[in-house]
Coordinates of C-alpha atoms in Angstrom, one line a residue:
X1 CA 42.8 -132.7 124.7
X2 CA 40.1 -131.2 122.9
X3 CA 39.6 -129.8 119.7
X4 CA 40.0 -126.0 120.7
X5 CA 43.2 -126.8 123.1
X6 CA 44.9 -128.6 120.0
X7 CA 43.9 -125.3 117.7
X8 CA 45.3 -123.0 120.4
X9 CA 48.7 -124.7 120.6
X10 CA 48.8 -124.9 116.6
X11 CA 48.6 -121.7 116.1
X12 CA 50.7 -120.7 119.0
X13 CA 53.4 -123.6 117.5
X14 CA 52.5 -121.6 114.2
X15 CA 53.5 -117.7 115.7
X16 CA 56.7 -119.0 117.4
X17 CA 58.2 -120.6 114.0
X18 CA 57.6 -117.2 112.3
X19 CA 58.9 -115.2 115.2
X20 CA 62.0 -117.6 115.2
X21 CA 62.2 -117.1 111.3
X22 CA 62.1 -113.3 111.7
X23 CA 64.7 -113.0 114.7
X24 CA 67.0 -115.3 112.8
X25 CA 66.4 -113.3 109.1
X26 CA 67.0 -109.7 111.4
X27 CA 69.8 -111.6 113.4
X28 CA 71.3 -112.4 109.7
X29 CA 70.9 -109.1 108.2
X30 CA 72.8 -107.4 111.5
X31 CA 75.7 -109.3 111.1
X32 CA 76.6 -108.8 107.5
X33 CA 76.2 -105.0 108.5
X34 CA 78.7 -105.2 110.7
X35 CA 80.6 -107.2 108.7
X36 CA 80.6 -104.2 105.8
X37 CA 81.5 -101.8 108.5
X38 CA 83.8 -103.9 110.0
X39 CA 85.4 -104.0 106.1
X40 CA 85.2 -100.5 106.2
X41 CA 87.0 -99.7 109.3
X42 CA 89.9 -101.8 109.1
X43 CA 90.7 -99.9 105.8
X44 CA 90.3 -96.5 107.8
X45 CA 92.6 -97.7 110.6
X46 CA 95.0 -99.6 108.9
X47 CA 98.4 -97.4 107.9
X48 CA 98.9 -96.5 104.3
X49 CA 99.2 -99.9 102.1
X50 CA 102.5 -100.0 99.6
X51 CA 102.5 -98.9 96.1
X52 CA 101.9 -101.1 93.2
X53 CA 104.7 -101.5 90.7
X54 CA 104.1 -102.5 87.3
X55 CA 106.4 -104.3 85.3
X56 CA 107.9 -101.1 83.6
X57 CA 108.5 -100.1 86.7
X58 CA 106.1 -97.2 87.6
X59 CA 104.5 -96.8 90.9
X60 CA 100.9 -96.6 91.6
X61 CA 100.2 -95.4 94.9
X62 CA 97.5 -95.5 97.1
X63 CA 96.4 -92.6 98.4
X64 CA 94.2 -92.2 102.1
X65 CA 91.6 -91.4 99.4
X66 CA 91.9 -94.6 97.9
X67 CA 92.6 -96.6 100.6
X68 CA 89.2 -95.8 101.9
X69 CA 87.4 -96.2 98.5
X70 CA 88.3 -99.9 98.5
X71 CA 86.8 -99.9 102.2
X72 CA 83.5 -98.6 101.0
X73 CA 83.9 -100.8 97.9
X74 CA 83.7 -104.0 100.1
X75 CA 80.8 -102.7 102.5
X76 CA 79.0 -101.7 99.3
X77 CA 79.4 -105.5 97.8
X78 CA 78.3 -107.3 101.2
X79 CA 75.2 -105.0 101.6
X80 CA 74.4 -105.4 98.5
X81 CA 74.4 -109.3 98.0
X82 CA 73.0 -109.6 101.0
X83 CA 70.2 -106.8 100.6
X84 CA 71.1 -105.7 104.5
X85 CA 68.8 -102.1 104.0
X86 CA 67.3 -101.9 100.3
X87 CA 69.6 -101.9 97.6
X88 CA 68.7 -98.5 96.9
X89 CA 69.1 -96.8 99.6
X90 CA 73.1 -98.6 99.9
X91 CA 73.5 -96.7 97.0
X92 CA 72.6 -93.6 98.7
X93 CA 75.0 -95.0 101.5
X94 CA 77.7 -94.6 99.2
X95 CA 77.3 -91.2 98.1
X96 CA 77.0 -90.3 102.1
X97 CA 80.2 -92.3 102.9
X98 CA 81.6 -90.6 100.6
X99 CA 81.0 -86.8 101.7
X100 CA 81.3 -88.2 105.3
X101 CA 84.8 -89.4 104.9
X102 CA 86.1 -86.9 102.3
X103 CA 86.5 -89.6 100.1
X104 CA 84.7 -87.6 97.3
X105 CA 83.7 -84.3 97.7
X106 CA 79.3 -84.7 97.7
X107 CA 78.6 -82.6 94.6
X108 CA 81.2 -84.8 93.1
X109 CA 79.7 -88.1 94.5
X110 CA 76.5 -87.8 94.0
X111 CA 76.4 -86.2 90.7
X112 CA 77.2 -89.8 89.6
X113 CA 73.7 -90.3 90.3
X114 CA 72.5 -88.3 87.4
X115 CA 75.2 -90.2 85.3
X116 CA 74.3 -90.2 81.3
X117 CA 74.6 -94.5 81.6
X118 CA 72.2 -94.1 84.7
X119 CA 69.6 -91.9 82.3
X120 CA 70.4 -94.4 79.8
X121 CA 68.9 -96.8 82.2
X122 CA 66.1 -94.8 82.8
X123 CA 65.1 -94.0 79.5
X124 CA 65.3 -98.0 78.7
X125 CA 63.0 -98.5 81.5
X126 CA 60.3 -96.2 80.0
X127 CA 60.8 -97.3 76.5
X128 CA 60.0 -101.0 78.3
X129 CA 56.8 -99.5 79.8
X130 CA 55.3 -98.0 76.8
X131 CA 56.1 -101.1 74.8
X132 CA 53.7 -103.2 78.1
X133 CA 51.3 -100.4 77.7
X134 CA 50.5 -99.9 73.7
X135 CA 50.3 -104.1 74.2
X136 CA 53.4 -105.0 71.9
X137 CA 55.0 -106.9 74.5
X138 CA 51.9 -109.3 74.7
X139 CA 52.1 -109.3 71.1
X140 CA 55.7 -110.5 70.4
X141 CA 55.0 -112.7 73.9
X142 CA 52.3 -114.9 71.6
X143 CA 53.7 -114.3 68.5
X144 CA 56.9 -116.2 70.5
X145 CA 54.7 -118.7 72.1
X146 CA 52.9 -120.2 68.8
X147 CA 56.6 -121.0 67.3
X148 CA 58.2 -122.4 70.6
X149 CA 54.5 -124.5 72.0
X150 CA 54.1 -125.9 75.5
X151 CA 57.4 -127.6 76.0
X152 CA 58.5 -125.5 79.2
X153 CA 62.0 -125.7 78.7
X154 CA 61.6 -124.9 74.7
X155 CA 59.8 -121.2 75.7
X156 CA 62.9 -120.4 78.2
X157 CA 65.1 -120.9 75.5
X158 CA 62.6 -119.1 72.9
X159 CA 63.0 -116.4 76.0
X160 CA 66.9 -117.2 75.4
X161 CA 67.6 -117.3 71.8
X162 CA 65.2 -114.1 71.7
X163 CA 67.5 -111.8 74.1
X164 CA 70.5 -112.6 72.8
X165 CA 69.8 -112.3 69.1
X166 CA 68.3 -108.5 70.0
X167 CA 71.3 -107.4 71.8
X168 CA 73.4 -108.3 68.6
X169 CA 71.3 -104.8 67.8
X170 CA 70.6 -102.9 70.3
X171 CA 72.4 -102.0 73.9
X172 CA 71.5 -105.2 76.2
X173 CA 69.6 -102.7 78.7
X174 CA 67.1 -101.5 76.1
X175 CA 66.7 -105.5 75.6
X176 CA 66.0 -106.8 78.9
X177 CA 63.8 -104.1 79.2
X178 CA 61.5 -104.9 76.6
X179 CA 61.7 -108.6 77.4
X180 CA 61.0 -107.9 80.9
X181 CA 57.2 -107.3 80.3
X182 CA 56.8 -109.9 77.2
X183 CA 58.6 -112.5 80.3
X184 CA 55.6 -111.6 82.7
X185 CA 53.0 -112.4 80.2
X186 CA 54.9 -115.6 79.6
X187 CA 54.9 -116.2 83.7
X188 CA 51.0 -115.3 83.5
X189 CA 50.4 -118.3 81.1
X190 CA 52.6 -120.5 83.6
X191 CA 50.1 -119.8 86.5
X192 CA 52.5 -118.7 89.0
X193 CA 53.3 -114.7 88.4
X194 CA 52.7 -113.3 92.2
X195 CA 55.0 -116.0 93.7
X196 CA 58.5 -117.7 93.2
X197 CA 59.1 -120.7 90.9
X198 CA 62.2 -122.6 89.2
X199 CA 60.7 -121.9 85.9
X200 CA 60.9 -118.5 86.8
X201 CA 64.1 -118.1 88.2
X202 CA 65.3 -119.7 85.3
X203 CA 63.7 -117.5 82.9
X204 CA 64.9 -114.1 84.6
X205 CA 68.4 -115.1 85.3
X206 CA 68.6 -116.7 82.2
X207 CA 67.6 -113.6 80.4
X208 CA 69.9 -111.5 82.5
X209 CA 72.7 -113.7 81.6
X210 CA 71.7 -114.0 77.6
X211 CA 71.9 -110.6 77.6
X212 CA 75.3 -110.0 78.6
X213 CA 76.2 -113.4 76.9
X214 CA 74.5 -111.9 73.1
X215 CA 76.3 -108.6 73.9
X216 CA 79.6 -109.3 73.6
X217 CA 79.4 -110.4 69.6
X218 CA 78.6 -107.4 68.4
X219 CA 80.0 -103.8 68.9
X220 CA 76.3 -102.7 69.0
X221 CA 75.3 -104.4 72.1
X222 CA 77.2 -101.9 75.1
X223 CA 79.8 -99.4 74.9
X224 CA 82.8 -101.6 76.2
X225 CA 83.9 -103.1 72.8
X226 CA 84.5 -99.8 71.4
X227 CA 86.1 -99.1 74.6
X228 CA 88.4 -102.0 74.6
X229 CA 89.3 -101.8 70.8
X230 CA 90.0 -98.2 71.3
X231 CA 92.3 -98.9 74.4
X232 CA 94.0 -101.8 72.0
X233 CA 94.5 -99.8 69.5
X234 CA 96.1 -97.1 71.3
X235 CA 98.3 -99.2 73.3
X236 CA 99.3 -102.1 70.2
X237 CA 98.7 -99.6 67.2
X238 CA 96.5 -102.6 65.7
X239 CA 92.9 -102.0 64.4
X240 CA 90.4 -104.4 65.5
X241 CA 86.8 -104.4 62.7
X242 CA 83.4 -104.6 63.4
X243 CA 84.3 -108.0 61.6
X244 CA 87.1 -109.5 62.9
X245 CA 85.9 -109.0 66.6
X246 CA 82.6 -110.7 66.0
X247 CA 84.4 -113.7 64.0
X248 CA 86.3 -114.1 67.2
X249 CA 83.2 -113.5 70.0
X250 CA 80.3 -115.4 68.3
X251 CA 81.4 -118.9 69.4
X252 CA 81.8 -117.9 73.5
X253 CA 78.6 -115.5 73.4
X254 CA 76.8 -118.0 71.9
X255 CA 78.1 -120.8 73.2
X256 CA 77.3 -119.4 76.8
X257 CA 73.9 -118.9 75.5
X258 CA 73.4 -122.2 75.1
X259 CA 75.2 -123.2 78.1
X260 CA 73.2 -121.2 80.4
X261 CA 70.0 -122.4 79.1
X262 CA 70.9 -126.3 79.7
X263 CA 72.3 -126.0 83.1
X264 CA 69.7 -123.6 84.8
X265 CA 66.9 -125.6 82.7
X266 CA 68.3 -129.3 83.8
X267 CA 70.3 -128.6 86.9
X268 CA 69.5 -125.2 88.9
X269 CA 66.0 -125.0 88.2
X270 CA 64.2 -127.7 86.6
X271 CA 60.9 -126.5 86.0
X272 CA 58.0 -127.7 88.0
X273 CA 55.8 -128.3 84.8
X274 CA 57.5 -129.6 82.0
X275 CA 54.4 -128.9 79.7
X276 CA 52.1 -125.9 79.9
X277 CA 48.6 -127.7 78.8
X278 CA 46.4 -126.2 77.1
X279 CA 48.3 -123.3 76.3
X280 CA 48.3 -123.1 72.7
X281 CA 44.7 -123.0 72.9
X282 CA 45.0 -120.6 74.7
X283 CA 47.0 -118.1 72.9
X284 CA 45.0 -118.8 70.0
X285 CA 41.9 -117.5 71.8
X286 CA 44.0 -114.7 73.0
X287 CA 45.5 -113.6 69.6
X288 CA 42.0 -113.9 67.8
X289 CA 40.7 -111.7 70.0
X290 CA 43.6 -108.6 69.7
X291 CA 42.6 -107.9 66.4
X292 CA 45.0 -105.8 64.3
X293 CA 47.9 -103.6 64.9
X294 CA 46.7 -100.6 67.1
X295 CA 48.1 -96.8 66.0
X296 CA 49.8 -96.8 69.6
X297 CA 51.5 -100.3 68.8
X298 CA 52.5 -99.2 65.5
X299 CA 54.4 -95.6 67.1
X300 CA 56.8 -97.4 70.0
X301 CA 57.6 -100.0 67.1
X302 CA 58.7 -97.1 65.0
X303 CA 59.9 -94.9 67.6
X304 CA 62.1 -98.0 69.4
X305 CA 63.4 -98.9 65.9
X306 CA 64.3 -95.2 65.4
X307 CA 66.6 -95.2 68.6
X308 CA 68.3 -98.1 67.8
X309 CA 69.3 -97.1 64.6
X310 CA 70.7 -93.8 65.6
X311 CA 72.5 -96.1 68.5
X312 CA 73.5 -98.2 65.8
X313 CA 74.8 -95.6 63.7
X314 CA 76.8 -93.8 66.1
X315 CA 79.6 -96.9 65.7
X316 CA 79.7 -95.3 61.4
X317 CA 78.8 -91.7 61.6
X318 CA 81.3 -89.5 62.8
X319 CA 78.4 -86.6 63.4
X320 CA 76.4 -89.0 65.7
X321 CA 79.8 -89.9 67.6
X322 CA 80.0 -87.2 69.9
X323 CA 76.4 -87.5 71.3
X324 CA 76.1 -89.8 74.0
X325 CA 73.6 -92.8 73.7
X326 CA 71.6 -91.4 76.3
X327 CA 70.0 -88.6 74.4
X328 CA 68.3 -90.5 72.0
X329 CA 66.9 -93.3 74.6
X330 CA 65.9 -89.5 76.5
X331 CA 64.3 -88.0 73.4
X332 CA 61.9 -90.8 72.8
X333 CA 61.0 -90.7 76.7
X334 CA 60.0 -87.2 75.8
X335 CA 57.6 -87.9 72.8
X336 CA 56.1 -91.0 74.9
X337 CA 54.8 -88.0 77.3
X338 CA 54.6 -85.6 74.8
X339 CA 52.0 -88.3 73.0
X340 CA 50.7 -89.0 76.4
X341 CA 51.4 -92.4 76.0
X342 CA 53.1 -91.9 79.2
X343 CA 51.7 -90.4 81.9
X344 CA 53.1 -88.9 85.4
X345 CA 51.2 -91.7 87.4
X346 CA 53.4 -94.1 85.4
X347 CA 56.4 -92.4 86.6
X348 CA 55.6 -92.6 89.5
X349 CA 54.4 -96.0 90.0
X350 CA 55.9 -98.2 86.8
X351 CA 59.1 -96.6 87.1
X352 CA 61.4 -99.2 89.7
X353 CA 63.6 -96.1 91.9
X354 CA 65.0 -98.8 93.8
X355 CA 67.1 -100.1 90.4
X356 CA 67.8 -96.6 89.4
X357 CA 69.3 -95.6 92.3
X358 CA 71.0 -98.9 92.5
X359 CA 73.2 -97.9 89.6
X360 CA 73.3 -94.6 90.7
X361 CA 75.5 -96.0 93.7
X362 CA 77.6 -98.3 91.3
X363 CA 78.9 -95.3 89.2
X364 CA 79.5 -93.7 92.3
X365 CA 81.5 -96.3 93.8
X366 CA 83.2 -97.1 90.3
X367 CA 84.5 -93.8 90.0
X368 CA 85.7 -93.3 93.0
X369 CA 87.9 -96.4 92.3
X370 CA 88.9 -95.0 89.4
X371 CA 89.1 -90.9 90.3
X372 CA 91.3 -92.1 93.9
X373 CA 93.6 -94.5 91.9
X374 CA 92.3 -97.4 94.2
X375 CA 91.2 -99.3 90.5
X376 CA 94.4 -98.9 89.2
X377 CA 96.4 -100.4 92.8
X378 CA 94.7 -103.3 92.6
X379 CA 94.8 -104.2 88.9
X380 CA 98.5 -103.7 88.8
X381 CA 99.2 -105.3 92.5
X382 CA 97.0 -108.5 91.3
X383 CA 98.0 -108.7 87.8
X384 CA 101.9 -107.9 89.0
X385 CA 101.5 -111.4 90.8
X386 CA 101.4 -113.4 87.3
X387 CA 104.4 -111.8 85.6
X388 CA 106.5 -114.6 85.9
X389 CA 103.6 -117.3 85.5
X390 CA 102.5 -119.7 82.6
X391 CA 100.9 -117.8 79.8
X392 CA 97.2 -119.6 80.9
X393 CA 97.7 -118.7 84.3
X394 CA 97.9 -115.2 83.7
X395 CA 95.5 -115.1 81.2
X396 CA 93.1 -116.5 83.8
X397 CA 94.0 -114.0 86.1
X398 CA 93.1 -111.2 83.6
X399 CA 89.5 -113.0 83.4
X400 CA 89.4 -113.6 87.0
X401 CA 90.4 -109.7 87.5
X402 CA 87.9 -108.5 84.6
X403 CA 84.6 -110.7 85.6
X404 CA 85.2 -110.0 89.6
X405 CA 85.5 -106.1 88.8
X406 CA 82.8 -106.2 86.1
X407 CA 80.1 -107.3 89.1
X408 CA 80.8 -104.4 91.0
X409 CA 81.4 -101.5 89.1
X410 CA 80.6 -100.3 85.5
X411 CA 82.2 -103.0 82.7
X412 CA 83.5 -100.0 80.5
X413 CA 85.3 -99.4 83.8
X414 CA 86.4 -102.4 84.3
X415 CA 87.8 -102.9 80.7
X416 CA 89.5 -99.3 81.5
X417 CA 91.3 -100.0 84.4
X418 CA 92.8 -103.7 83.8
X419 CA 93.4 -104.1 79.6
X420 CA 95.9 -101.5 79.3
X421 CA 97.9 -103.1 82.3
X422 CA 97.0 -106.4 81.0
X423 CA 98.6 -105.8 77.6
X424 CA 101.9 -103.6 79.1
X425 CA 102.5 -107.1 81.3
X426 CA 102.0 -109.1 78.3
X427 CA 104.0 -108.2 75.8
X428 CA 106.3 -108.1 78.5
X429 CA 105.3 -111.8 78.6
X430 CA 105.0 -112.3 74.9
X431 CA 101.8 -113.2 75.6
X432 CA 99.6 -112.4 72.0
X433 CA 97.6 -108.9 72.6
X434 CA 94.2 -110.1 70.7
X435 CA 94.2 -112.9 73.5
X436 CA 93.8 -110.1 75.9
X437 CA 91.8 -108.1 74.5
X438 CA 89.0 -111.2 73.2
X439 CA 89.1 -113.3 77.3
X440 CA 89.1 -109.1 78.2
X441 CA 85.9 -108.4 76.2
X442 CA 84.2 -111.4 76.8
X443 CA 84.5 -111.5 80.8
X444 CA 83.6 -108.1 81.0
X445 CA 80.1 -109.0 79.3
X446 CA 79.1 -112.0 81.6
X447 CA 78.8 -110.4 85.6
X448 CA 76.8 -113.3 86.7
X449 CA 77.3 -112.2 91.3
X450 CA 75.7 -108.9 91.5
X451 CA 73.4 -106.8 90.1
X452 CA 74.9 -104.0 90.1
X453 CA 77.4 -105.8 87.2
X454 CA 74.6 -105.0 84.3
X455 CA 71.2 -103.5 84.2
X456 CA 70.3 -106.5 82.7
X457 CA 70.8 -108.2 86.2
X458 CA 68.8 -105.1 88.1
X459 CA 65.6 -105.6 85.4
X460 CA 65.7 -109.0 86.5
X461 CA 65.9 -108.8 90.0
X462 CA 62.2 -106.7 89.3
X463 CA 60.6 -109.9 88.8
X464 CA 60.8 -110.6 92.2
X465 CA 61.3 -114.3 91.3
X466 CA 64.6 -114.5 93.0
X467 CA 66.8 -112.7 95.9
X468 CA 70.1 -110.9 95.6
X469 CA 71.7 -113.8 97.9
X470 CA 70.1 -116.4 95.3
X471 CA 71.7 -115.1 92.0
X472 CA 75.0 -114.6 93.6
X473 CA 75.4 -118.2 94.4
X474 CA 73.9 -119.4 91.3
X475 CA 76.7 -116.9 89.9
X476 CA 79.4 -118.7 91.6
X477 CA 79.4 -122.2 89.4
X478 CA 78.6 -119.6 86.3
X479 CA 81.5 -117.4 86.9
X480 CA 84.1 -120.5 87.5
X481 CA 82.2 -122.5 84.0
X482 CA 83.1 -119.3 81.8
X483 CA 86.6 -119.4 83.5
X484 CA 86.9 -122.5 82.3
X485 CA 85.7 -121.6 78.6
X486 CA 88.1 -118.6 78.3
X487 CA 90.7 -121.7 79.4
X488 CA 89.5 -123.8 76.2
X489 CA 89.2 -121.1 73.8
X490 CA 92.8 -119.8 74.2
X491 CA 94.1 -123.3 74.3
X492 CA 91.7 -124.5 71.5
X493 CA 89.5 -122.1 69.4
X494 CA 90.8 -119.0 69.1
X495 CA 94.4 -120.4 68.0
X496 CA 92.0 -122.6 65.0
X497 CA 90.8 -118.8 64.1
X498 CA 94.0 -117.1 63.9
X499 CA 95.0 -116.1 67.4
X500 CA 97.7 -118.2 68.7
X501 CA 98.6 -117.6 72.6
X502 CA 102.3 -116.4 72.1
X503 CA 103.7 -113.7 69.8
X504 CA 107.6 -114.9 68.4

């Protein structure tokens, strides 16, 4: 056989292996989306399902509303993870479905779309963008670099420590996005940015996780601990401080910090290159030639800083408390245009659609949960199953409950449907209320499955470092590790702080 026949049948060898790739890949993606219409079917054939009773007695039913709801809920999860049609456009799947079915009327289902924590998202994403364009990112990304060196695994947990100490500050989306672009000039030192590597995985899904993880300590870092604490108080009559609940969180957020960062760093995704040589050289060079602090640079500082203290100071002024968190994120958007530090064309084109409209669909879907009842059915049907059960066991089951619902629909939502059930069932228990409400607040922080469970996750995702299939079943060993944590802290550490596990 000559040398021509032998490159023939290569390269013929060659196009059937990537046809056989591609049939099996399209073969793959047509039966999960059967699968989430087979979900949704059964639901919209089956007759109506029982009502949930609570312990006190009073009925939750489920209406043909609702009972479809929890249909589209499980299509929504299995297209998403496994990315069956853009994760955008299932989002726009759910707002059809909706309409379609009668679930929702459409001006109701889609207005969800144009949700305040949606333009939240947006305006984060912009103030991330102007942060990459005035160059303050690459800034703060060398600034980072001369303090952590060229130990690999010593810059993801710079990257780490980083996150998580901002979101003690500021809400977790404005953080991942302004550590998304500082995390691409990191990647750019590491040689690989256009293609997929362990030390990149790490770093993305690691920050994702830090955020949520950093979040939880403070009640500066999302809207759910005011949430929760309001829900406890109106349900125990106790007041929880700023305080006492970050006494109680500090030790599992960081903790998990810390966690994270050893496992994905030493048994997920080892990096390829322990050591990035030369590269304090090279930031040397780079930093020498930046020169001072531009005007530009000096503006998004100030106007970033700005937003997060009139974020910061909604929690103390009772003037700021009525405006949501939204318009100030919004406002600054404005001036970035206004300044032209922002253009259309970056609207355009820096802007990623495909996350926004991904959390367009999850407060879609997460209100029709909770508008239909179908949130409320399930809380009270799963957590009715542990009434009778060991004080741990139901305790885990409140986690279990708060972290599965917490990847699918908003966290404040998922704090809202299950701790006031939680906390009827256990004093009915005599199960201690702050136990509740601390394994409540800090489950609803940590959705390590999907990303629709925090933008943190989505901003992540942008990197295009890892698939939707990939962090779900990294988020499988996560998610059953900080089971186990809220385990040890209710039998260990939060009865050495104060908060024993039964009430007399």
């Amino acid at each position: 056989m000559n040398n021509t026949t032998q490159a023939t049948t290569a390269g013929q060898l060659v196009i059937t292996e990537k046809r056989s790739k591609i049939f099996a890949e399209e073969g793959r993606r047509l039966a999960f989306a059967l699968l989430g219409v087979a979900l949704f079917a059964l639901f919209y054939f089956m007759p109506a399902l029982p009502p949930a009773i609570d312990p006190a007695g009073e009925a939750f039913e489920l209406s043909r509303e609702a009972q479809l709801s929890i249909g589209l809920f499980l299509l929504a999860g299995i297209w998403w993870v496994f990315e069956v049609i853009p994760i955008g456009v299932t989002s726009i799947t759910i707002g059809v479905i909706q309409a379609a079915f009668m679930i929702r009327p459409a001006t109701v289902a889609f207005a969800n779309f144009m949700d305040p924590s949606v333009l939240f998202i947006l305006g984060s994403l912009m103030l991330g963008l102007a942060f990459t364009k005035a160059g303050v990112t690459t800034r703060l990304a060398f600034k980072m670099l001369t303090i952590v060196g060229e130990d690999s695994r010593k810059i993801l947990l710079g990257v780490f420590i980083v996150t998580a100490g901002l979101t003690h500050l500021m809400a977790h989306t404005a953080v991942a996005a302004t550590m998304f672009p500082l995390m691409l000039v990191i990647m750019s030192m590491y040689g690989k940015v256009d293609e997929p590597s362990n030390f990149g995985r790490a770093m993305f899904i690691g920050m994702a996780y830090s955020a949520g993880a950093g979040s939880m300590i403070t009640l500066l870092g999302a809207a759910r601990a005011p949430v929760a604490l309001g829900f406890f108080q109106e349900f125990t009559g106790n007041n929880v401080s700023f305080i006492e609940m970050s006494k109680m969180m500090i030790l599992f957020g960081w903790g998990t910090v810390f966690l994270v960062w050893f496992l994905l760093c030493y048994v997920f995704f080892k990096p390829e290159q322990l050591k990035i040589e030369g590269l304090r050289k090279k930031v040397d060079e780079v930093k020498s030639q930046m020169g001072p602090m531009s005007a530009k640079e000096i503006f998004v500082i100030v106007l970033t800083l700005t937003v997060v203290a009139i974020l910061a100071m909604q929690n103390f002024v009772p003037a700021l408390q009525s405006m949501n968190k939204a318009v100030p994120m919004l406002v600054a958007a404005i001036l970035l245009f206004m300044t032209k530090l922002f253009t259309v064309e970056d609207l355009e084109k820096g802007i990623p659609w495909n996350i926004v409209l991904l959390f367009g669909g999850a407060m879609s879907i997460g209100y029709a949960l909770w508008e239909t009842g179908a949130a409320q059915w399930m809380a009270v049907n799963w957590l009715g199953m542990f009434e009778n059960a060991h004080w741990l066991v139901f305790v885990l089951a409140i986690a279990f409950l708060i972290i599965v619902m917490t990847n699918f629909i908003m966290n404040v939502a998922a704090i809202a449907i299950t701790l006031p059930v939680a906390l009827v069932v256990a004093e009915y228990m005599g199960v201690n209320p702050y136990l509740i409400l601390y394994a409540s607040l800090s489950m609803a922080a940590l959705p390590f499955m999907l990303l629709v469970g925090a933008a943190p996750n989505a901003i992540a995702y942008q990197s295009k470092q890892f698939t939707t299939g990939q962090f779900f079943l990294v988020g499988i060993p996560f998610t059953l590790i900080v089971l186990a944590m809220v385990a040890l802290f209710a039998l260990v550490v939060w009865p050495l702080l104060g908060v024993p596990a039964l009430i007399k």
